[in-house]
CSV table of C-alpha atoms in Angstrom, one decimal:
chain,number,residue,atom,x,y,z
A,1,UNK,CA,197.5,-112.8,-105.1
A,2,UNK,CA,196.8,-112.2,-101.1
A,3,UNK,CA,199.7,-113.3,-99.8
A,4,UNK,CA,198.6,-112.3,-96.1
A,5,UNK,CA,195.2,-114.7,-96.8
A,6,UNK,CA,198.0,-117.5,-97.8
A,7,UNK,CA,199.9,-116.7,-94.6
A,8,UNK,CA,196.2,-116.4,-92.3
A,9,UNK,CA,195.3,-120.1,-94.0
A,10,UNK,CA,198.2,-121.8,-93.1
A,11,UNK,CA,197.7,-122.8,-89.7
A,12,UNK,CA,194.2,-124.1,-89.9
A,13,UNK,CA,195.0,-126.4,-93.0
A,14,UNK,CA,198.4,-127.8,-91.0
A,15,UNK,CA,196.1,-128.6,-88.1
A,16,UNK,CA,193.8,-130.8,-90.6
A,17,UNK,CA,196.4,-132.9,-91.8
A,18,UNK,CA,197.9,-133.3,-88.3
A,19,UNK,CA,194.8,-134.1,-86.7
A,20,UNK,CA,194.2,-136.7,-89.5
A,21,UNK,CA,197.2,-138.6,-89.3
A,22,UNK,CA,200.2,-136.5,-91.3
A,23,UNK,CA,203.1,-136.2,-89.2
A,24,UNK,CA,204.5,-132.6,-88.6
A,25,UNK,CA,207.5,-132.6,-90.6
A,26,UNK,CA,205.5,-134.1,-93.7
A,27,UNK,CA,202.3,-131.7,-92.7
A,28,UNK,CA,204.3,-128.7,-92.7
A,29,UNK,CA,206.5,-129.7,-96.2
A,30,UNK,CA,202.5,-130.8,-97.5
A,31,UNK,CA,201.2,-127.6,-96.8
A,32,UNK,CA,204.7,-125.6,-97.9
A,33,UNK,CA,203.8,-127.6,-101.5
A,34,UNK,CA,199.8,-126.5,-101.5
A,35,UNK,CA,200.9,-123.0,-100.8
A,36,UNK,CA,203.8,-123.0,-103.8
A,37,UNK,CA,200.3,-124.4,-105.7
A,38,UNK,CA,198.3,-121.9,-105.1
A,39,UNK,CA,200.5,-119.3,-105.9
A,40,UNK,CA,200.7,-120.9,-109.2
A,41,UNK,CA,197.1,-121.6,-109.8
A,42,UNK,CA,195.0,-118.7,-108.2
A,43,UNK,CA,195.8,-115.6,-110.4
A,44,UNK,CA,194.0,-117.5,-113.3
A,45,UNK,CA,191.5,-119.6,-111.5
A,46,UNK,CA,191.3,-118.3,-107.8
A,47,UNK,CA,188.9,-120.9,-106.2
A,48,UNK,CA,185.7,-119.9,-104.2
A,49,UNK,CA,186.8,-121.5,-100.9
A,50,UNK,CA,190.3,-120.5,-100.8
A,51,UNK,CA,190.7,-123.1,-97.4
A,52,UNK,CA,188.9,-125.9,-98.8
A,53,UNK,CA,191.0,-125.8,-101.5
A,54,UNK,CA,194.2,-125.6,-99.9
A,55,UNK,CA,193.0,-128.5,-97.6
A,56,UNK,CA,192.9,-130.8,-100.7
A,57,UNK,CA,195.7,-129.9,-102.3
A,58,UNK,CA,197.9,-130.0,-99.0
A,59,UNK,CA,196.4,-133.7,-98.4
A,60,UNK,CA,197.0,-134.6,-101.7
A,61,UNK,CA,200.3,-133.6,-101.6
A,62,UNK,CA,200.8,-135.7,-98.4
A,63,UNK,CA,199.5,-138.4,-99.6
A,64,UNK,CA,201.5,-138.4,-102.4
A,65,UNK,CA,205.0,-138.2,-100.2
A,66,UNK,CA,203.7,-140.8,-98.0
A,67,UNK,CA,203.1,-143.2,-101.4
A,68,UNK,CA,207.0,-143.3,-101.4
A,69,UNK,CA,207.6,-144.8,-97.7
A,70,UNK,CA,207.6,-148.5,-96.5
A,71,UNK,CA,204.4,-148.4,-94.7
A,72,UNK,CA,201.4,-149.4,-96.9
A,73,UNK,CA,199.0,-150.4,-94.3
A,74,UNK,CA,199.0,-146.6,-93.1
A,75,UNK,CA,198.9,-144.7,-96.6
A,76,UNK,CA,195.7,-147.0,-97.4
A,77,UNK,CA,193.7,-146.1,-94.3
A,78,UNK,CA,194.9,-142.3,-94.8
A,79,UNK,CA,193.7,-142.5,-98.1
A,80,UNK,CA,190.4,-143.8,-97.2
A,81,UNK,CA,190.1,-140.5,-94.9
A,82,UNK,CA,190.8,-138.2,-97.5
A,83,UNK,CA,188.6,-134.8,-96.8
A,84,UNK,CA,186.1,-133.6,-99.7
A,85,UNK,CA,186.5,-130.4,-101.0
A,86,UNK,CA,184.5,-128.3,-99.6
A,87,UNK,CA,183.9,-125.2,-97.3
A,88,UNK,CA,185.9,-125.5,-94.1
A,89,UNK,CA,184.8,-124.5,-90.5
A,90,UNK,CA,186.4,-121.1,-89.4
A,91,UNK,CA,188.5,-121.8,-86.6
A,92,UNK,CA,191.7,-120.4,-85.4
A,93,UNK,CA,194.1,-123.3,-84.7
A,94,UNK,CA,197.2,-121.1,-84.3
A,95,UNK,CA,197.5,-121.8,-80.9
A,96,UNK,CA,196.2,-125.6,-80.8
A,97,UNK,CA,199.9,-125.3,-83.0
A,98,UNK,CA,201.5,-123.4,-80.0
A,99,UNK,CA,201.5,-126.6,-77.9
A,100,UNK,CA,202.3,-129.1,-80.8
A,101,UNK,CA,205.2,-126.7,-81.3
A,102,UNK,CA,205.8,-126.4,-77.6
A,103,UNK,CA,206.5,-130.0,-77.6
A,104,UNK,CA,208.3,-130.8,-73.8
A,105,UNK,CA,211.0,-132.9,-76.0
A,106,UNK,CA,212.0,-129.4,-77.7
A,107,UNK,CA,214.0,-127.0,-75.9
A,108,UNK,CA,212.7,-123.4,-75.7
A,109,UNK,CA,215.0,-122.1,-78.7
A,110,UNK,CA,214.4,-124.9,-80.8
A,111,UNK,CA,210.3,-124.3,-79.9
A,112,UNK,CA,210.3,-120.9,-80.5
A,113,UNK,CA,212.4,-121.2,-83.9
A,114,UNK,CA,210.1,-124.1,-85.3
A,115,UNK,CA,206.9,-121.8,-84.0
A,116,UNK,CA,207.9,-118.8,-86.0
A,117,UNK,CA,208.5,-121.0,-89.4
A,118,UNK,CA,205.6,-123.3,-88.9
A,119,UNK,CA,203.3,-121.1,-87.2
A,120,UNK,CA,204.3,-117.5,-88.0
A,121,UNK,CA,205.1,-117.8,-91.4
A,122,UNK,CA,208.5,-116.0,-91.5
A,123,UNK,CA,211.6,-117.6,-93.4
A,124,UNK,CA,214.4,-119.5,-91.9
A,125,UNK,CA,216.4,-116.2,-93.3
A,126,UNK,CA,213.9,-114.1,-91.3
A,127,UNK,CA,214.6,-116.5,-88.3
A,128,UNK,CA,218.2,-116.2,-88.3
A,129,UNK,CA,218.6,-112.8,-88.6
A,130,UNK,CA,216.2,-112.1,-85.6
A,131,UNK,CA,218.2,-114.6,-83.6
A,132,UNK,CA,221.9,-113.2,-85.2
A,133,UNK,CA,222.7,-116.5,-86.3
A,134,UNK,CA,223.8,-117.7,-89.7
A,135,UNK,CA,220.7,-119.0,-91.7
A,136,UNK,CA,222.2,-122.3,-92.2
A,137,UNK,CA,222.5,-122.7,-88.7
A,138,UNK,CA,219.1,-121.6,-88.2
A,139,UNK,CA,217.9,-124.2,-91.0
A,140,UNK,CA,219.1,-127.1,-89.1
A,141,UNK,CA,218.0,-126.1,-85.6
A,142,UNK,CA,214.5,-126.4,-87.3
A,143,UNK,CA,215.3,-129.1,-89.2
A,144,UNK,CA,216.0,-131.2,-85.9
A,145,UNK,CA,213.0,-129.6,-84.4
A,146,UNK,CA,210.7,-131.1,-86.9
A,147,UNK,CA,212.3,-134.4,-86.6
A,148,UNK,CA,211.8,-134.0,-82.9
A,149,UNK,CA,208.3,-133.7,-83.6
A,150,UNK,CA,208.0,-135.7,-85.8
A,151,UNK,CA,204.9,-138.4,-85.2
A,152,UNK,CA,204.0,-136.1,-82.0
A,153,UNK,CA,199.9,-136.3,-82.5
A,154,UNK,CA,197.9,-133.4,-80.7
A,155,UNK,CA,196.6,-135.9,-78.0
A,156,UNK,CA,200.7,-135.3,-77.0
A,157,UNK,CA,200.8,-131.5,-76.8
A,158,UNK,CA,203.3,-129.3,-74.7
A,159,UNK,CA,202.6,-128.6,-71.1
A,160,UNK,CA,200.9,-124.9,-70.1
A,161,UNK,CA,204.0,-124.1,-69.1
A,162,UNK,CA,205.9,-124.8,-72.2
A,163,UNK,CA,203.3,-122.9,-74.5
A,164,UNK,CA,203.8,-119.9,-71.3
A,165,UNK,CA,207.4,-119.8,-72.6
A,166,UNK,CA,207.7,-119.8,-76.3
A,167,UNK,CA,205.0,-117.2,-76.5
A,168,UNK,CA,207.1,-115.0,-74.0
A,169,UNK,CA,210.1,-116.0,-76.2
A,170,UNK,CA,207.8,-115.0,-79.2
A,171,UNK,CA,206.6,-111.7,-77.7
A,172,UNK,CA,210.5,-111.1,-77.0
A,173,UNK,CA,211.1,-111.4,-80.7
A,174,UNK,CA,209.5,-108.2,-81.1
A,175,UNK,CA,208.9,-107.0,-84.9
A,176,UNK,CA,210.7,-109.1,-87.4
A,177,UNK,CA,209.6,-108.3,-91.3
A,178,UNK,CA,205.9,-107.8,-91.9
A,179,UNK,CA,204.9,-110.0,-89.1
A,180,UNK,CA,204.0,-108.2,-85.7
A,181,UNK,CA,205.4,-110.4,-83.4
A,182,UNK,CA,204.6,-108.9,-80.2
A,183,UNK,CA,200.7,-107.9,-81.5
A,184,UNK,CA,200.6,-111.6,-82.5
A,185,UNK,CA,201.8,-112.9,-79.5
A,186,UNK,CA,199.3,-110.8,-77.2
A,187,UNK,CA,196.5,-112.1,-79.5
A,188,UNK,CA,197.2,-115.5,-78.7
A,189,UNK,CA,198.0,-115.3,-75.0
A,190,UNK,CA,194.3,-113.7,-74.7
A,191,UNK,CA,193.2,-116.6,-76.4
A,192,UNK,CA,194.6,-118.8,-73.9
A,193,UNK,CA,193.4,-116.8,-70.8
A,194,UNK,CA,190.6,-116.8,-72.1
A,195,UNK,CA,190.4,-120.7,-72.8
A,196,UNK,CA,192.2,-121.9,-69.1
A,197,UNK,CA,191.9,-120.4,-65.6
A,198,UNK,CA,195.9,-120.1,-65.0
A,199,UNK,CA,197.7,-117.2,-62.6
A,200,UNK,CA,201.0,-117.9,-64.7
A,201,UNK,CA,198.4,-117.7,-68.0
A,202,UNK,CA,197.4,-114.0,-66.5
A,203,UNK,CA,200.5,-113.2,-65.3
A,204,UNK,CA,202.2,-113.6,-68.8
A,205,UNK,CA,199.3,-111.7,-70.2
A,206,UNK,CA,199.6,-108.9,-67.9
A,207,UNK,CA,203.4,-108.2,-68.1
A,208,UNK,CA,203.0,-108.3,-72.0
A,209,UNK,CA,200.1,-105.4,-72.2
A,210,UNK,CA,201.9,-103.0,-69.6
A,211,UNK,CA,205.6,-103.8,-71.8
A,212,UNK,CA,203.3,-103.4,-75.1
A,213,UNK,CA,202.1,-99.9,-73.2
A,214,UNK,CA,205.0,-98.3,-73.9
A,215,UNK,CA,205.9,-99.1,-77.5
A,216,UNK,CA,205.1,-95.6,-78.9
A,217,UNK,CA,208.0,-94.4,-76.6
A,218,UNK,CA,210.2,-96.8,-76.8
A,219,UNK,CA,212.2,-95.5,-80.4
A,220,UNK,CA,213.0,-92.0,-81.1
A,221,UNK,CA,212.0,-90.4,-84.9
A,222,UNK,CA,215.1,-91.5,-85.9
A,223,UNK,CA,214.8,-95.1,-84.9
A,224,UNK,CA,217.7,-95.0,-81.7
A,225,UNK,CA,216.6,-96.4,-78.7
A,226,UNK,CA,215.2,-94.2,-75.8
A,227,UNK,CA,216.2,-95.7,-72.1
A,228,UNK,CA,213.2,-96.4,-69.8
A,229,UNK,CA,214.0,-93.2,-67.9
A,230,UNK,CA,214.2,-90.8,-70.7
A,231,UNK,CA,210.6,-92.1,-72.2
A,232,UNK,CA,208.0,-89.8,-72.3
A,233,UNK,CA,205.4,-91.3,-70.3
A,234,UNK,CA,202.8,-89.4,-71.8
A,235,UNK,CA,202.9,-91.5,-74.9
A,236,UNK,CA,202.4,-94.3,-72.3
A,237,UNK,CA,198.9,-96.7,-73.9
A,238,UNK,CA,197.2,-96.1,-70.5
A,239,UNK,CA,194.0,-98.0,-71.3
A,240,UNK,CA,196.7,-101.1,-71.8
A,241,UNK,CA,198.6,-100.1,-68.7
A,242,UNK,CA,195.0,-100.1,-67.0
A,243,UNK,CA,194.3,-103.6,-68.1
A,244,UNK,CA,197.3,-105.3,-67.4
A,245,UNK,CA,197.3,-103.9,-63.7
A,246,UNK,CA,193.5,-105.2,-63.5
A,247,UNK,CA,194.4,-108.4,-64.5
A,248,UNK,CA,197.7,-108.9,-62.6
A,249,UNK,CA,195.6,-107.7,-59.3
A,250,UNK,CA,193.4,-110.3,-60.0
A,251,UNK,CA,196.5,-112.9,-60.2
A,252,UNK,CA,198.2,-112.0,-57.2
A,253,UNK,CA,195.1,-112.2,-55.1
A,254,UNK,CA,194.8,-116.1,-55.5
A,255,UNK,CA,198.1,-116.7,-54.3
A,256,UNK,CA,199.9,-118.6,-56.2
A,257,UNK,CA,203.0,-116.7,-57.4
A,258,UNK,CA,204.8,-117.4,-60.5
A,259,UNK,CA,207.8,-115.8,-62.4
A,260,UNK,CA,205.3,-113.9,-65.0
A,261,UNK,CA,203.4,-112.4,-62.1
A,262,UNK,CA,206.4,-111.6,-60.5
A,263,UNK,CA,207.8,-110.0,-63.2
A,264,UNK,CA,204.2,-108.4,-64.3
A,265,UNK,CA,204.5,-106.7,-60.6
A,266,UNK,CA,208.1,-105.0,-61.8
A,267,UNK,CA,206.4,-104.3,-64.8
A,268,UNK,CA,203.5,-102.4,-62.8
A,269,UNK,CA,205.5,-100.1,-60.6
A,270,UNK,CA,207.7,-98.6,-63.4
A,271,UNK,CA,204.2,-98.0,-65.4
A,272,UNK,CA,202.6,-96.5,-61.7
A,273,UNK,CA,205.6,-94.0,-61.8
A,274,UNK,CA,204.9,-90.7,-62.9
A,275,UNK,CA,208.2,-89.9,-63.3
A,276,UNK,CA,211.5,-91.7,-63.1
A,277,UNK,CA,213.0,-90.5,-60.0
A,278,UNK,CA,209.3,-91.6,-58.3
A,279,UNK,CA,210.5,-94.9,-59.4
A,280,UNK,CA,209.5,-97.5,-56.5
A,281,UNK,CA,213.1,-99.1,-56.7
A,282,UNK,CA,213.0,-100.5,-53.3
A,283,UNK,CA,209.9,-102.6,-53.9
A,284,UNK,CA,211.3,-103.8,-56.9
A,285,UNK,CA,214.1,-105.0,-55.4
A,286,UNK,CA,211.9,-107.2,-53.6
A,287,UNK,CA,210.2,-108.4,-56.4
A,288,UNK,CA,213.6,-109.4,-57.7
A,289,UNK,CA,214.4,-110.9,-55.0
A,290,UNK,CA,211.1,-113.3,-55.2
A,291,UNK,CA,211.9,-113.5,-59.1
A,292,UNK,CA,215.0,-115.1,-57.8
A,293,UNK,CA,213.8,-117.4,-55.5
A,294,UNK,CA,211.6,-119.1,-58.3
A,295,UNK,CA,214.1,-119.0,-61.0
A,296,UNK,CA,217.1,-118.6,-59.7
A,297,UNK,CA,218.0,-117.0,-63.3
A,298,UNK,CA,221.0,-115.1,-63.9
A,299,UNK,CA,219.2,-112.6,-66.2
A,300,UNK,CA,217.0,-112.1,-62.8
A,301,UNK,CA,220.2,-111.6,-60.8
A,302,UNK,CA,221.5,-108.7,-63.6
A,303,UNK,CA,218.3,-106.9,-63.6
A,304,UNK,CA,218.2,-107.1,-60.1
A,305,UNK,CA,221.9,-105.7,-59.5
A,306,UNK,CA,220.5,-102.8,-61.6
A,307,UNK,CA,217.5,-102.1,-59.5
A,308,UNK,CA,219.7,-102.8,-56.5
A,309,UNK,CA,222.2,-99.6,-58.3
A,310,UNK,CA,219.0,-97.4,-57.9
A,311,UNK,CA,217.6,-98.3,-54.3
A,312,UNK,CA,220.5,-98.3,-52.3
A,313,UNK,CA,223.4,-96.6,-54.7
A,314,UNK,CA,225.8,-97.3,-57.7
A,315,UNK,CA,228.2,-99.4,-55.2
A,316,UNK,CA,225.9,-101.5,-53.7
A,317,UNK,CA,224.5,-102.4,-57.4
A,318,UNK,CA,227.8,-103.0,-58.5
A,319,UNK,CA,228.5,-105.3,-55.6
A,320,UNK,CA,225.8,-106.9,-56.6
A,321,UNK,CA,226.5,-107.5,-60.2
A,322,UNK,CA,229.9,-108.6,-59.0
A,323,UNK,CA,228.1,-111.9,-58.1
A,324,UNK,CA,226.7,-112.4,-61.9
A,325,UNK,CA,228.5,-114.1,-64.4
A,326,UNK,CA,230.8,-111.6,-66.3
A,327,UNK,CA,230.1,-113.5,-69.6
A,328,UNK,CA,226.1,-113.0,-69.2
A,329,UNK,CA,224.6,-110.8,-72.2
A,330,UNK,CA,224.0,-106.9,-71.4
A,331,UNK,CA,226.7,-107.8,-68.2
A,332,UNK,CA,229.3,-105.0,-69.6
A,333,UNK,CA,226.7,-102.4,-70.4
A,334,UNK,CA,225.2,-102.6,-67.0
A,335,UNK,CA,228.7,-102.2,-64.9
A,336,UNK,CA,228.9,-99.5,-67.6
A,337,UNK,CA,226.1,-97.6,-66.1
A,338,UNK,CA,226.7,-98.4,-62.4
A,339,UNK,CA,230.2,-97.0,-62.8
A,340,UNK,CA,228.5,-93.9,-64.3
A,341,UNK,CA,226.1,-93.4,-61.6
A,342,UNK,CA,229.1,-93.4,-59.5
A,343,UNK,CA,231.0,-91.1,-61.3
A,344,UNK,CA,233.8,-93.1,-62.7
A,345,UNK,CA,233.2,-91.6,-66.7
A,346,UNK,CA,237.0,-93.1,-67.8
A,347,UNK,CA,235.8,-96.8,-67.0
A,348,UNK,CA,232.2,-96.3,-67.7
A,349,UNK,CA,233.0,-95.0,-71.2
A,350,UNK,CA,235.4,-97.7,-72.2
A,351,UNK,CA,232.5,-100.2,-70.5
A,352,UNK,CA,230.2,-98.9,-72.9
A,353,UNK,CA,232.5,-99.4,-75.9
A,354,UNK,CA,232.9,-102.7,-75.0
A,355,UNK,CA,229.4,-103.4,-74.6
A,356,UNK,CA,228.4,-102.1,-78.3
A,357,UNK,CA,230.8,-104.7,-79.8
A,358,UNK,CA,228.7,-107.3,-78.1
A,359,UNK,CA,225.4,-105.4,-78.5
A,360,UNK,CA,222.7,-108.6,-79.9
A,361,UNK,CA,221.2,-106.3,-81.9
A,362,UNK,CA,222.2,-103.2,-84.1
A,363,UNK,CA,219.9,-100.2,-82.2
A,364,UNK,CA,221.2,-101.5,-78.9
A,365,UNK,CA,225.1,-101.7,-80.4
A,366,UNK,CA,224.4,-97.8,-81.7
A,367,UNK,CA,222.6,-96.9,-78.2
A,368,UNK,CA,225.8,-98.1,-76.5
A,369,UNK,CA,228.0,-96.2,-79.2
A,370,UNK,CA,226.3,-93.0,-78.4
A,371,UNK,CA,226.9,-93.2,-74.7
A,372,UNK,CA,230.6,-94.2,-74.7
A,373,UNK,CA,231.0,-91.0,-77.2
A,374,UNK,CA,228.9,-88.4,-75.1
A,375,UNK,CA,230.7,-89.6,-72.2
A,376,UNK,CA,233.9,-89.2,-73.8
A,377,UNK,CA,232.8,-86.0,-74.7
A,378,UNK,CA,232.4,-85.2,-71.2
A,379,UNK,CA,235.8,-85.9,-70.5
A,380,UNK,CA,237.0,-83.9,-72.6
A,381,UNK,CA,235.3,-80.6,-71.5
């Protein structure tokens, strides 16, 4: 059994039953049923148009749920516009989901959640564990999602701007199980440049080819995590790095500045370094600064007291930071490193201790661990 042809299937035949009337909520449980089928069925009797079939079996199984609800007029004309087996047209409808998913009535968690179950096939257990939630919890944040959605048709998708952000959210996600988020993500955000003439649309796809660039040197052979500064930037992709400049040029010369291009541009000058201390960090703090100005986001205002650390010294970025809420994510691991830029090793090291207990993910927690201990270490000697 291909599992991987099951998981390739699954958002073409959801699209068919939405587009013909299905709700979400009963498409997705429809098609859940067809695929629990076919896992059944197809090692004795694999069928010759593995879509087609699933198409029929998925509707059938709709049809079947909607047999048990109040409203018969419906069900009848459904059932009138039942497909016939058949071969199916070959289309990629993965991100026609992205903007059912991307709903405007769903918040960006609650988007990005329902997109990875419905769309990306993980599990809700899958979910939860890349979010570092408990998995019931994660089962009813997509639980309500679906009911959000619930009766949305696709002549009511999200907004550009809503798709712009759960695909950044999704490309955030990274790797979780067999599914390559990121990889996925950048297929789908070409798709869309591809499909609408949007800055913001090549602005998001820009800053995710020159991050992507620098996967290879991102994780040492023993799966720690290696600081931007330490990478070696000869495992830099710099046919990707290439790319995203070209197209982030080609943004920023029509004018119309959004937070992806903006944050593209930051992107761009770390990947023009050759080296670390050729870092630009003065022109990134203005890029910050404009990243500010159109979000006004207190992640912006951390990065920024960071970038602020490096332009104009450890005591001027921790000024900074003093103005960023102390309960932000990542706030205690960046005063960690200001305060070791500036020499103060006793504070910096019990900073970084502090910041591993609230580490979001375990490489990050054992990152921090290793710095508090060589810098005790330092101490000592």
């Amino acid at each position: 059994m291909d599992e991987a042809l099951l998981r390739s299937l699954t958002p073409s035949v959801l699209t068919v039953l939405v587009r013909r009337g299905a709700d979400f909520a009963a498409a997705e449980d429809a098609v859940q049923d067809a695929l629990v089928e076919a896992l059944r069925v197809w090692p004795a009797d694999p069928p010759r148009d593995a879509k087609g079939w699933l198409i029929t079996v998925a509707w059938r199984k709709f049809l079947d749920q909607a047999r048990s609800e109040a409203a018969r007029r419906r069900r009848e004309d459904l059932l009138e516009e039942e497909p016939a087996p058949g071969p199916a047209p070959a289309v990629d409808d993965t991100l026609q989901l992205y903007f059912l998913c991307a709903h405007p009535s769903l918040t960006p968690a609650s988007a990005v959640a329902l997109t990875l179950r419905a769309v990306g096939g993980l599990t809700t257990r899958q979910i939860a564990q890349a979010y570092l939630v408990p998995e019931a919890t994660m089962a009813q944040r997509i639980s309500r999602a679906k009911r959000t959605v619930s009766g949305v048709r696709f002549d009511q998708p999200g907004d550009v701007a809503t798709v712009l952000r759960v695909l950044y959210l999704v490309f955030n996600e990274g790797y979780s199980g067999d599914v390559d988020l990121a990889a996925e993500a950048i297929r789908l955000t070409r798709q869309l440049a591809a499909a609408i003439d949007h800055p913001e649309v090549a602005g998001l796809l820009a800053l995710m080819l020159l991050h992507h660039a620098r996967r290879a040197a991102r994780t040492a052979p023993d799966g720690s995590l290696v600081p931007l500064a330490e990478q070696d930037r000869g495992r830099w992709d710099t046919a990707l790095i290439a790319e995203g400049v070209g197209i982030l040029q080609a943004a920023l010369a029509r004018d119309r500045l959004g937070e992806f291009q903006a944050q593209a541009a930051i992107a761009a000058l770390h990947a023009d370094a050759p080296t670390a201390e050729e870092t630009d960090w003065v022109q990134i703090v203005e890029w910050y600064d404009e990243l500010t100005r159109l979000t006004d986001s207190p992640v912006v205002r951390l990065n920024r007291a960071v970038a602020v650390g490096e332009a104009d010294g450890p005591r001027a970025g921790l000024a900074a930071l003093a103005t960023v809420d102390d309960s932000l994510p990542r706030h205690t691991a960046v005063a960690a490193y200001l305060h070791e830029r500036d020499g103060d090793l006793s504070t910096a090291a019990q900073l970084y201790a502090e910041a591993a207990h609230k580490a979001p993910n375990l490489a990050e927690r054992d990152h921090l661990t290793r710095q508090a201990a060589r810098l005790n270490a330092r101490r000592r000697h």
